[in-house]
Amino acid sequence: MALLTDDQKLIQETARSFLAEEGGIAKQLRHWRDSGCGDGFGTALWKQFAELGLTGICIPESAGGAGMGAIEAGLVLEEIGRNLTPSPFLTTAVAAVRALDGSAQAERWFPGILAGATVAALAVDEGKHHDPAAVALEAKRSGNGFALSGAKQFVVHGAAADVLLVAARTAGSPGETQGITLFAVDKGAGGLEVENVTLADASKAARLTFANVEVDADAVVGEVDAGWVPLSRALNAGRAGAAAELVGVAAGAAEMTFDYLKQRQQFGKLIGEFQALQHRAAHLYGEIEIARAAALKAAELLDAEDPRAELMVSVAKAKAGRGAALAVQEGVQMHGGIGMTDEHDIGLFMKREAVLAELFGSPRFHASRVAELSGY
């Protein structure tokens, strides 16, 4: 695993200072949650991402972006996780950009993403759990395009999105990767019904219903029946990014907990002096460092287009998910009763971990995938 370059360290430092100042819990998450914002995030902050060049971090230089990769995106996402900053960065600037890259649709949507004026969402899952190959939403030939019929759920930022990247079946049967086609569908398309849903961490997702939604042939991202190619790019980038964000969630919760151990007194002593809590804190620190290393390695392999990348992405997502779960559980327990109150921020980390762990596949999904890709 390579050390960070000077440019990567600069991105890390920029994201850390920017999000600590502008993306903090009181200023963003609590503000938008308590104000009942339908988007779940601030559009002004999204424009600030653009002003810093972060929205174009994965967009090629030829299209006006920074031309960077999964490592740099992961550094930003770790800081997003550390501050619980509500933002469409992962779904739009990472996953959607990777899906659109190299397609005709990129020319249409990249300028808006670069400007912080466009939000994109992936509409993939249809059942209770993440299973992208199980796509059943039907796309039938209609005139010079297609008519989409079916439903999607857990579409993060689906109601706020300007463009929906919809996985539909044009051939084959659910469970097969061949026969899936990826479509770029404009918001407000006729026959599209959107139900905005608030998740446990106050972020927004949507349930989408497609009733013969007409799209023309130009809406196809990639090739008909071969949508698994751009979809896989998006999913791998999203999974690696979600792993990095989970590391940030874990680190943020652990930092808050370690500070509390140094302040809270019990029986005349700081509770951080009790050996049992020291052992638990040390174990947690080690688990977070392992998860961070796995996430960085997955990003490195993705950027190198290494054939082992897909396996390592699942390793990272599973490890980061379990590491973050440990961090938030230990955090709430070590804070005691105050950790169960909404007034204290530690519980917000637990809620974010619960949602993010399921996005792009739960730790159980990816543990099974690791076994499958390893030939077990």
mmCIF file of C-alpha atoms in Angstrom:
data_model
loop_
_atom_site.group_PDB
_atom_site.id
_atom_site.type_symbol
_atom_site.label_atom_id
_atom_site.label_comp_id
_atom_site.label_asym_id
_atom_site.label_seq_id
_atom_site.Cartn_x
_atom_site.Cartn_y
_atom_site.Cartn_z
ATOM 1 C CA MET A 1 0.000 0.000 0.000
ATOM 2 C CA ALA A 2 1.508 3.283 -1.144
ATOM 3 C CA LEU A 3 1.967 6.268 1.147
ATOM 4 C CA LEU A 4 -0.017 9.390 0.344
ATOM 5 C CA THR A 5 1.551 11.776 -2.135
ATOM 6 C CA ASP A 6 1.966 15.474 -1.386
ATOM 7 C CA ASP A 7 -1.085 16.263 -3.555
ATOM 8 C CA GLN A 8 -3.160 13.677 -1.719
ATOM 9 C CA LYS A 9 -2.076 15.060 1.649
ATOM 10 C CA LEU A 10 -3.130 18.517 0.475
ATOM 11 C CA ILE A 11 -6.590 17.206 -0.472
ATOM 12 C CA GLN A 12 -6.863 15.498 2.910
ATOM 13 C CA GLU A 13 -5.886 18.657 4.778
ATOM 14 C CA THR A 14 -8.214 20.810 2.658
ATOM 15 C CA ALA A 15 -11.176 18.479 3.219
ATOM 16 C CA ARG A 16 -10.413 18.171 6.933
ATOM 17 C CA SER A 17 -10.321 21.896 7.606
ATOM 18 C CA PHE A 18 -13.245 22.690 5.296
ATOM 19 C CA LEU A 19 -15.571 20.057 6.731
ATOM 20 C CA ALA A 20 -14.585 20.699 10.336
ATOM 21 C CA GLU A 21 -15.519 24.349 9.847
ATOM 22 C CA GLU A 22 -18.473 24.161 7.450
ATOM 23 C CA GLY A 23 -19.703 20.570 7.695
ATOM 24 C CA GLY A 24 -20.010 20.113 11.446
ATOM 25 C CA ILE A 25 -22.917 18.386 13.130
ATOM 26 C CA ALA A 26 -24.604 21.490 14.567
ATOM 27 C CA LYS A 27 -24.194 23.523 11.399
ATOM 28 C CA GLN A 28 -25.319 20.857 8.955
ATOM 29 C CA LEU A 29 -26.848 17.575 10.178
ATOM 30 C CA ARG A 30 -28.823 18.935 13.121
ATOM 31 C CA HIS A 31 -29.778 22.101 11.259
ATOM 32 C CA TRP A 32 -31.267 20.331 8.239
ATOM 33 C CA ARG A 33 -32.836 17.579 10.344
ATOM 34 C CA ASP A 34 -34.545 19.981 12.717
ATOM 35 C CA SER A 35 -35.687 22.327 9.942
ATOM 36 C CA GLY A 36 -37.404 19.482 8.102
ATOM 37 C CA CYS A 37 -35.392 19.956 4.915
ATOM 38 C CA GLY A 38 -36.727 17.735 2.124
ATOM 39 C CA ASP A 39 -33.272 17.220 0.618
ATOM 40 C CA GLY A 40 -31.576 16.340 3.879
ATOM 41 C CA PHE A 41 -28.515 18.406 2.958
ATOM 42 C CA GLY A 42 -27.642 22.010 2.203
ATOM 43 C CA THR A 43 -27.383 23.068 -1.437
ATOM 44 C CA ALA A 44 -25.135 25.968 -0.411
ATOM 45 C CA LEU A 45 -22.626 23.505 1.050
ATOM 46 C CA TRP A 46 -22.773 21.451 -2.161
ATOM 47 C CA LYS A 47 -21.795 24.581 -4.083
ATOM 48 C CA GLN A 48 -18.918 25.104 -1.667
ATOM 49 C CA PHE A 49 -17.751 21.578 -2.494
ATOM 50 C CA ALA A 50 -17.713 22.715 -6.127
ATOM 51 C CA GLU A 51 -15.808 25.912 -5.376
ATOM 52 C CA LEU A 52 -13.049 23.806 -3.810
ATOM 53 C CA GLY A 53 -13.013 21.523 -6.865
ATOM 54 C CA LEU A 54 -14.231 18.526 -4.854
ATOM 55 C CA THR A 55 -17.333 17.777 -6.952
ATOM 56 C CA GLY A 56 -15.065 17.147 -9.948
ATOM 57 C CA ILE A 57 -12.503 15.063 -8.124
ATOM 58 C CA CYS A 58 -13.321 11.930 -10.178
ATOM 59 C CA ILE A 59 -14.253 13.721 -13.426
ATOM 60 C CA PRO A 60 -11.525 13.492 -16.108
ATOM 61 C CA GLU A 61 -9.400 16.554 -16.794
ATOM 62 C CA SER A 62 -10.612 16.490 -20.409
ATOM 63 C CA ALA A 63 -14.132 17.199 -19.087
ATOM 64 C CA GLY A 64 -13.024 19.959 -16.729
ATOM 65 C CA GLY A 65 -12.508 17.842 -13.615
ATOM 66 C CA ALA A 66 -9.501 17.053 -11.439
ATOM 67 C CA GLY A 67 -8.923 13.637 -13.014
ATOM 68 C CA MET A 68 -8.194 12.007 -9.675
ATOM 69 C CA GLY A 69 -9.360 8.687 -8.340
ATOM 70 C CA ALA A 70 -10.748 6.556 -5.559
ATOM 71 C CA ILE A 71 -7.909 7.348 -3.147
ATOM 72 C CA GLU A 72 -8.550 11.081 -3.265
ATOM 73 C CA ALA A 73 -12.328 10.602 -3.097
ATOM 74 C CA GLY A 74 -11.839 8.339 -0.085
ATOM 75 C CA LEU A 75 -9.812 10.982 1.729
ATOM 76 C CA VAL A 76 -12.685 13.430 1.324
ATOM 77 C CA LEU A 77 -15.252 10.831 2.347
ATOM 78 C CA GLU A 78 -13.397 9.948 5.531
ATOM 79 C CA GLU A 79 -13.717 13.594 6.605
ATOM 80 C CA ILE A 80 -17.396 13.603 5.591
ATOM 81 C CA GLY A 81 -17.876 10.585 7.854
ATOM 82 C CA ARG A 82 -15.893 12.100 10.710
ATOM 83 C CA ASN A 83 -18.196 15.142 10.714
ATOM 84 C CA LEU A 84 -21.407 13.310 9.737
ATOM 85 C CA THR A 85 -21.760 15.882 6.965
ATOM 86 C CA PRO A 86 -24.948 15.331 4.916
ATOM 87 C CA SER A 87 -23.894 15.600 1.285
ATOM 88 C CA PRO A 88 -24.521 13.993 -2.133
ATOM 89 C CA PHE A 89 -20.756 13.669 -2.656
ATOM 90 C CA LEU A 90 -20.695 9.851 -2.514
ATOM 91 C CA THR A 91 -23.703 9.206 -4.721
ATOM 92 C CA THR A 92 -23.077 12.030 -7.201
ATOM 93 C CA ALA A 93 -19.380 12.932 -7.391
ATOM 94 C CA VAL A 94 -18.177 9.354 -6.947
ATOM 95 C CA ALA A 95 -20.670 6.620 -7.898
ATOM 96 C CA ALA A 96 -22.668 8.450 -10.577
ATOM 97 C CA VAL A 97 -19.578 10.002 -12.145
ATOM 98 C CA ARG A 98 -17.984 6.574 -12.493
ATOM 99 C CA ALA A 99 -21.120 5.243 -14.153
ATOM 100 C CA LEU A 100 -21.389 8.161 -16.594
ATOM 101 C CA ASP A 101 -17.692 8.392 -17.439
ATOM 102 C CA GLY A 102 -17.050 7.706 -21.108
ATOM 103 C CA SER A 103 -20.711 7.865 -22.101
ATOM 104 C CA ALA A 104 -22.606 10.447 -24.115
ATOM 105 C CA GLN A 105 -24.572 11.285 -20.972
ATOM 106 C CA ALA A 106 -21.363 12.507 -19.334
ATOM 107 C CA GLU A 107 -21.317 15.567 -21.587
ATOM 108 C CA ARG A 108 -24.788 16.488 -20.395
ATOM 109 C CA TRP A 109 -24.417 16.000 -16.656
ATOM 110 C CA PHE A 110 -20.747 16.593 -15.802
ATOM 111 C CA PRO A 111 -20.915 20.420 -16.109
ATOM 112 C CA GLY A 112 -23.721 20.615 -13.534
ATOM 113 C CA ILE A 113 -21.899 18.277 -11.163
ATOM 114 C CA LEU A 114 -18.726 20.344 -11.524
ATOM 115 C CA ALA A 115 -20.706 23.483 -10.665
ATOM 116 C CA GLY A 116 -22.390 21.931 -7.612
ATOM 117 C CA ALA A 117 -25.735 22.492 -9.335
ATOM 118 C CA THR A 118 -26.581 18.872 -10.159
ATOM 119 C CA VAL A 119 -27.355 15.903 -7.913
ATOM 120 C CA ALA A 120 -27.460 12.342 -9.221
ATOM 121 C CA ALA A 121 -28.856 9.189 -7.642
ATOM 122 C CA LEU A 122 -28.473 5.466 -8.301
ATOM 123 C CA ALA A 123 -31.730 3.532 -8.556
ATOM 124 C CA VAL A 124 -30.687 -0.103 -8.293
ATOM 125 C CA ASP A 125 -32.260 -2.037 -5.434
ATOM 126 C CA GLU A 126 -35.807 -3.338 -5.494
ATOM 127 C CA GLY A 127 -36.000 -5.800 -2.598
ATOM 128 C CA LYS A 128 -35.338 -5.683 1.127
ATOM 129 C CA HIS A 129 -31.600 -6.151 0.717
ATOM 130 C CA HIS A 130 -28.894 -5.044 -1.707
ATOM 131 C CA ASP A 131 -28.842 -7.385 -4.693
ATOM 132 C CA PRO A 132 -28.031 -5.530 -7.925
ATOM 133 C CA ALA A 133 -28.221 -8.610 -10.136
ATOM 134 C CA ALA A 134 -31.857 -9.126 -9.078
ATOM 135 C CA VAL A 135 -33.024 -6.168 -11.180
ATOM 136 C CA ALA A 136 -36.573 -6.810 -12.396
ATOM 137 C CA LEU A 137 -37.738 -3.307 -13.395
ATOM 138 C CA GLU A 138 -38.674 -3.779 -17.043
ATOM 139 C CA ALA A 139 -37.555 -1.651 -19.991
ATOM 140 C CA LYS A 140 -39.510 -2.440 -23.163
ATOM 141 C CA ARG A 141 -38.774 -1.081 -26.611
ATOM 142 C CA SER A 142 -41.098 1.811 -27.383
ATOM 143 C CA GLY A 143 -40.727 3.922 -30.530
ATOM 144 C CA ASN A 144 -37.135 5.077 -30.742
ATOM 145 C CA GLY A 145 -36.569 4.432 -27.045
ATOM 146 C CA PHE A 146 -37.860 2.468 -24.075
ATOM 147 C CA ALA A 147 -40.725 2.420 -21.583
ATOM 148 C CA LEU A 148 -39.737 1.684 -17.979
ATOM 149 C CA SER A 149 -42.118 -0.059 -15.585
ATOM 150 C CA GLY A 150 -41.453 -1.230 -12.051
ATOM 151 C CA ALA A 151 -40.213 0.105 -8.717
ATOM 152 C CA LYS A 152 -37.016 0.943 -6.864
ATOM 153 C CA GLN A 153 -36.318 1.661 -3.213
ATOM 154 C CA PHE A 154 -33.514 2.957 -0.973
ATOM 155 C CA VAL A 155 -32.608 5.485 -3.678
ATOM 156 C CA VAL A 156 -30.394 7.854 -1.689
ATOM 157 C CA HIS A 157 -31.136 11.501 -2.609
ATOM 158 C CA GLY A 158 -33.728 10.190 -5.045
ATOM 159 C CA ALA A 159 -36.160 13.058 -4.451
ATOM 160 C CA ALA A 160 -33.444 15.728 -4.732
ATOM 161 C CA ALA A 161 -31.791 14.215 -7.812
ATOM 162 C CA ASP A 162 -31.748 15.971 -11.167
ATOM 163 C CA VAL A 163 -30.886 12.689 -12.870
ATOM 164 C CA LEU A 164 -31.615 9.119 -11.830
ATOM 165 C CA LEU A 165 -29.342 6.331 -13.038
ATOM 166 C CA VAL A 166 -31.814 3.484 -13.289
ATOM 167 C CA ALA A 167 -30.855 -0.169 -13.704
ATOM 168 C CA ALA A 168 -33.525 -1.913 -15.764
ATOM 169 C CA ARG A 169 -33.917 -5.285 -17.396
ATOM 170 C CA THR A 170 -34.010 -5.373 -21.175
ATOM 171 C CA ALA A 171 -33.288 -9.096 -21.490
ATOM 172 C CA GLY A 172 -32.771 -12.203 -19.382
ATOM 173 C CA SER A 173 -34.169 -12.908 -15.932
ATOM 174 C CA PRO A 174 -33.644 -11.446 -12.455
ATOM 175 C CA GLY A 175 -30.407 -12.807 -11.033
ATOM 176 C CA GLU A 176 -28.541 -12.539 -14.333
ATOM 177 C CA THR A 177 -26.095 -9.720 -14.964
ATOM 178 C CA GLN A 178 -26.531 -9.939 -18.722
ATOM 179 C CA GLY A 179 -29.601 -8.148 -19.970
ATOM 180 C CA ILE A 180 -29.355 -5.209 -17.552
ATOM 181 C CA THR A 181 -29.329 -1.739 -19.123
ATOM 182 C CA LEU A 182 -28.511 1.500 -17.307
ATOM 183 C CA PHE A 183 -30.636 4.559 -18.124
ATOM 184 C CA ALA A 184 -30.213 8.241 -17.240
ATOM 185 C CA VAL A 185 -33.734 9.451 -16.403
ATOM 186 C CA ASP A 186 -34.514 13.140 -15.876
ATOM 187 C CA LYS A 187 -36.370 14.184 -12.749
ATOM 188 C CA GLY A 188 -39.977 14.958 -13.488
ATOM 189 C CA ALA A 189 -40.240 12.346 -16.236
ATOM 190 C CA GLY A 190 -43.845 11.500 -17.049
ATOM 191 C CA GLY A 191 -45.081 8.434 -15.199
ATOM 192 C CA LEU A 192 -42.405 8.668 -12.481
ATOM 193 C CA GLU A 193 -43.723 8.788 -8.909
ATOM 194 C CA VAL A 194 -41.335 9.715 -6.086
ATOM 195 C CA GLU A 195 -41.953 9.075 -2.388
ATOM 196 C CA ASN A 196 -39.391 10.853 -0.233
ATOM 197 C CA VAL A 197 -38.418 8.872 2.875
ATOM 198 C CA THR A 198 -36.456 9.943 5.957
ATOM 199 C CA LEU A 199 -33.923 7.358 7.122
ATOM 200 C CA ALA A 200 -32.737 6.685 10.671
ATOM 201 C CA ASP A 201 -29.853 9.170 10.384
ATOM 202 C CA ALA A 202 -32.135 11.947 9.015
ATOM 203 C CA SER A 203 -30.787 11.495 5.485
ATOM 204 C CA LYS A 204 -33.249 11.120 2.624
ATOM 205 C CA ALA A 205 -33.881 8.239 0.280
ATOM 206 C CA ALA A 206 -36.804 7.588 -2.034
ATOM 207 C CA ARG A 207 -39.121 4.910 -3.269
ATOM 208 C CA LEU A 208 -39.621 5.270 -7.013
ATOM 209 C CA THR A 209 -42.476 3.918 -9.085
ATOM 210 C CA PHE A 210 -42.142 3.816 -12.882
ATOM 211 C CA ALA A 211 -45.399 3.568 -14.828
ATOM 212 C CA ASN A 212 -44.385 3.341 -18.489
ATOM 213 C CA VAL A 213 -41.815 6.103 -18.129
ATOM 214 C CA GLU A 214 -40.726 6.952 -21.668
ATOM 215 C CA VAL A 215 -37.036 7.581 -22.371
ATOM 216 C CA ASP A 216 -35.315 7.866 -25.717
ATOM 217 C CA ALA A 217 -32.394 5.760 -26.882
ATOM 218 C CA ASP A 218 -29.922 8.497 -25.918
ATOM 219 C CA ALA A 219 -30.770 7.866 -22.267
ATOM 220 C CA VAL A 220 -28.861 4.568 -22.357
ATOM 221 C CA VAL A 221 -25.591 4.731 -20.412
ATOM 222 C CA GLY A 222 -23.178 2.429 -22.172
ATOM 223 C CA GLU A 223 -24.825 -0.236 -24.297
ATOM 224 C CA VAL A 224 -28.196 -1.958 -24.257
ATOM 225 C CA ASP A 225 -28.096 -5.266 -22.326
ATOM 226 C CA ALA A 226 -24.560 -4.418 -21.144
ATOM 227 C CA GLY A 227 -25.402 -2.021 -18.339
ATOM 228 C CA TRP A 228 -23.609 -4.219 -15.842
ATOM 229 C CA VAL A 229 -20.323 -2.656 -17.007
ATOM 230 C CA PRO A 230 -21.053 0.975 -16.000
ATOM 231 C CA LEU A 231 -23.173 -0.211 -13.062
ATOM 232 C CA SER A 232 -20.259 -2.268 -11.701
ATOM 233 C CA ARG A 233 -17.969 0.741 -11.999
ATOM 234 C CA ALA A 234 -20.457 2.797 -10.012
ATOM 235 C CA LEU A 235 -21.005 0.119 -7.375
ATOM 236 C CA ASN A 236 -17.302 -0.563 -6.834
ATOM 237 C CA ALA A 237 -16.565 3.147 -6.541
ATOM 238 C CA GLY A 238 -19.541 3.604 -4.218
ATOM 239 C CA ARG A 239 -18.568 0.662 -2.043
ATOM 240 C CA ALA A 240 -14.963 1.808 -1.709
ATOM 241 C CA GLY A 241 -16.212 5.323 -0.938
ATOM 242 C CA ALA A 242 -18.727 4.074 1.608
ATOM 243 C CA ALA A 243 -15.943 2.078 3.291
ATOM 244 C CA ALA A 244 -13.856 5.245 3.585
ATOM 245 C CA GLU A 245 -16.813 7.167 4.968
ATOM 246 C CA LEU A 246 -17.483 4.397 7.499
ATOM 247 C CA VAL A 247 -13.864 4.690 8.634
ATOM 248 C CA GLY A 248 -14.537 8.385 9.179
ATOM 249 C CA VAL A 249 -17.697 7.629 11.148
ATOM 250 C CA ALA A 250 -15.738 5.176 13.301
ATOM 251 C CA ALA A 251 -12.876 7.642 13.807
ATOM 252 C CA GLY A 252 -15.234 10.481 14.714
ATOM 253 C CA ALA A 253 -17.096 8.354 17.242
ATOM 254 C CA ALA A 254 -13.857 7.017 18.722
ATOM 255 C CA GLU A 255 -12.308 10.480 19.071
ATOM 256 C CA MET A 256 -15.413 11.692 20.894
ATOM 257 C CA THR A 257 -15.334 8.636 23.148
ATOM 258 C CA PHE A 258 -11.616 8.858 23.939
ATOM 259 C CA ASP A 259 -12.053 12.528 24.883
ATOM 260 C CA TYR A 260 -14.911 11.562 27.190
ATOM 261 C CA LEU A 261 -12.745 8.920 28.888
ATOM 262 C CA LYS A 262 -10.253 11.683 29.721
ATOM 263 C CA GLN A 263 -12.908 13.933 31.252
ATOM 264 C CA ARG A 264 -15.527 11.795 33.035
ATOM 265 C CA GLN A 265 -14.796 10.918 36.643
ATOM 266 C CA GLN A 266 -16.171 8.007 38.636
ATOM 267 C CA PHE A 267 -15.179 6.888 42.137
ATOM 268 C CA GLY A 268 -12.740 9.799 42.273
ATOM 269 C CA LYS A 269 -10.846 8.743 39.133
ATOM 270 C CA LEU A 270 -11.029 9.481 35.418
ATOM 271 C CA ILE A 271 -12.821 6.541 33.839
ATOM 272 C CA GLY A 272 -10.017 6.385 31.253
ATOM 273 C CA GLU A 273 -7.748 5.162 34.050
ATOM 274 C CA PHE A 274 -9.737 1.938 34.425
ATOM 275 C CA GLN A 275 -7.847 -0.862 32.746
ATOM 276 C CA ALA A 276 -10.915 -2.566 31.321
ATOM 277 C CA LEU A 277 -11.863 0.590 29.403
ATOM 278 C CA GLN A 278 -8.265 1.088 28.291
ATOM 279 C CA HIS A 279 -8.254 -2.402 26.780
ATOM 280 C CA ARG A 280 -11.505 -1.731 24.942
ATOM 281 C CA ALA A 281 -10.224 1.607 23.650
ATOM 282 C CA ALA A 282 -6.984 0.040 22.415
ATOM 283 C CA HIS A 283 -8.881 -2.735 20.639
ATOM 284 C CA LEU A 284 -11.149 -0.184 18.989
ATOM 285 C CA TYR A 285 -8.187 1.909 17.824
ATOM 286 C CA GLY A 286 -6.613 -1.161 16.214
ATOM 287 C CA GLU A 287 -9.815 -2.150 14.426
ATOM 288 C CA ILE A 288 -10.224 1.339 12.967
ATOM 289 C CA GLU A 289 -6.643 1.361 11.675
ATOM 290 C CA ILE A 290 -7.154 -2.023 10.010
ATOM 291 C CA ALA A 291 -10.363 -0.800 8.395
ATOM 292 C CA ARG A 292 -8.603 2.382 7.175
ATOM 293 C CA ALA A 293 -5.809 0.300 5.625
ATOM 294 C CA ALA A 294 -8.346 -1.968 3.885
ATOM 295 C CA ALA A 295 -10.273 1.010 2.498
ATOM 296 C CA LEU A 296 -7.101 2.670 1.197
ATOM 297 C CA LYS A 297 -5.907 -0.579 -0.402
ATOM 298 C CA ALA A 298 -9.255 -1.059 -2.139
ATOM 299 C CA ALA A 299 -9.056 2.479 -3.524
ATOM 300 C CA GLU A 300 -5.471 1.949 -4.648
ATOM 301 C CA LEU A 301 -6.385 -1.229 -6.556
ATOM 302 C CA LEU A 302 -9.399 0.460 -8.154
ATOM 303 C CA ASP A 303 -7.240 3.312 -9.409
ATOM 304 C CA ALA A 304 -4.725 0.826 -10.792
ATOM 305 C CA GLU A 305 -7.539 -1.159 -12.485
ATOM 306 C CA ASP A 306 -6.122 -4.213 -10.759
ATOM 307 C CA PRO A 307 -8.184 -7.410 -11.208
ATOM 308 C CA ARG A 308 -8.069 -7.909 -7.426
ATOM 309 C CA ALA A 309 -9.903 -4.623 -6.849
ATOM 310 C CA GLU A 310 -13.407 -6.101 -6.764
ATOM 311 C CA LEU A 311 -12.415 -8.553 -4.038
ATOM 312 C CA MET A 312 -10.624 -5.917 -1.981
ATOM 313 C CA VAL A 313 -13.546 -3.499 -2.260
ATOM 314 C CA SER A 314 -15.782 -6.085 -0.593
ATOM 315 C CA VAL A 315 -13.128 -6.770 2.049
ATOM 316 C CA ALA A 316 -12.987 -3.049 2.799
ATOM 317 C CA LYS A 317 -16.748 -2.534 2.906
ATOM 318 C CA ALA A 318 -17.222 -5.507 5.235
ATOM 319 C CA LYS A 319 -14.310 -4.572 7.511
ATOM 320 C CA ALA A 320 -15.212 -0.887 7.678
ATOM 321 C CA GLY A 321 -18.844 -1.720 8.401
ATOM 322 C CA ARG A 322 -17.938 -3.955 11.309
ATOM 323 C CA GLY A 323 -15.303 -1.547 12.585
ATOM 324 C CA ALA A 324 -17.772 1.329 12.540
ATOM 325 C CA ALA A 325 -20.406 -0.782 14.300
ATOM 326 C CA LEU A 326 -17.912 -1.541 17.067
ATOM 327 C CA ALA A 327 -16.942 2.142 17.347
ATOM 328 C CA VAL A 328 -20.474 3.444 17.735
ATOM 329 C CA GLN A 329 -21.517 0.674 20.106
ATOM 330 C CA GLU A 330 -18.502 1.226 22.337
ATOM 331 C CA GLY A 331 -19.039 4.965 22.110
ATOM 332 C CA VAL A 332 -22.621 4.856 23.332
ATOM 333 C CA GLN A 333 -21.796 2.338 26.069
ATOM 334 C CA MET A 334 -18.763 4.229 27.389
ATOM 335 C CA HIS A 335 -20.716 7.481 27.472
ATOM 336 C CA GLY A 336 -23.296 5.810 29.702
ATOM 337 C CA GLY A 337 -26.790 7.269 30.003
ATOM 338 C CA ILE A 338 -25.957 10.530 28.252
ATOM 339 C CA GLY A 339 -25.024 8.526 25.165
ATOM 340 C CA MET A 340 -28.672 7.524 24.782
ATOM 341 C CA THR A 341 -29.914 11.108 24.573
ATOM 342 C CA ASP A 342 -30.470 13.124 21.421
ATOM 343 C CA GLU A 343 -28.715 16.096 23.002
ATOM 344 C CA HIS A 344 -25.387 14.259 22.779
ATOM 345 C CA ASP A 345 -23.833 13.735 19.353
ATOM 346 C CA ILE A 346 -22.489 10.219 19.944
ATOM 347 C CA GLY A 347 -25.863 8.650 19.144
ATOM 348 C CA LEU A 348 -25.902 10.371 15.751
ATOM 349 C CA PHE A 349 -22.806 8.378 14.787
ATOM 350 C CA MET A 350 -24.674 5.167 15.570
ATOM 351 C CA LYS A 351 -27.563 6.207 13.344
ATOM 352 C CA ARG A 352 -25.282 7.114 10.462
ATOM 353 C CA GLU A 353 -23.420 3.830 10.750
ATOM 354 C CA ALA A 354 -26.691 1.895 10.633
ATOM 355 C CA VAL A 355 -27.677 3.502 7.310
ATOM 356 C CA LEU A 356 -24.257 3.655 5.673
ATOM 357 C CA ALA A 357 -23.502 0.024 6.509
ATOM 358 C CA GLU A 358 -26.458 -1.048 4.346
ATOM 359 C CA LEU A 359 -25.672 1.271 1.414
ATOM 360 C CA PHE A 360 -24.118 -0.658 -1.500
ATOM 361 C CA GLY A 361 -24.308 -3.874 0.517
ATOM 362 C CA SER A 362 -24.124 -4.772 4.207
ATOM 363 C CA PRO A 363 -21.078 -6.369 5.883
ATOM 364 C CA ARG A 364 -22.870 -9.739 5.615
ATOM 365 C CA PHE A 365 -23.438 -9.227 1.866
ATOM 366 C CA HIS A 366 -19.783 -8.402 1.312
ATOM 367 C CA ALA A 367 -18.470 -11.189 3.556
ATOM 368 C CA SER A 368 -20.424 -13.627 1.378
ATOM 369 C CA ARG A 369 -19.093 -11.896 -1.726
ATOM 370 C CA VAL A 370 -15.523 -12.229 -0.482
ATOM 371 C CA ALA A 371 -16.050 -15.955 -0.059
ATOM 372 C CA GLU A 372 -17.560 -16.217 -3.547
ATOM 373 C CA LEU A 373 -14.810 -14.178 -5.258
ATOM 374 C CA SER A 374 -12.163 -16.162 -3.378
ATOM 375 C CA GLY A 375 -13.582 -19.442 -4.694
ATOM 376 C CA TYR A 376 -14.988 -20.770 -1.414
#
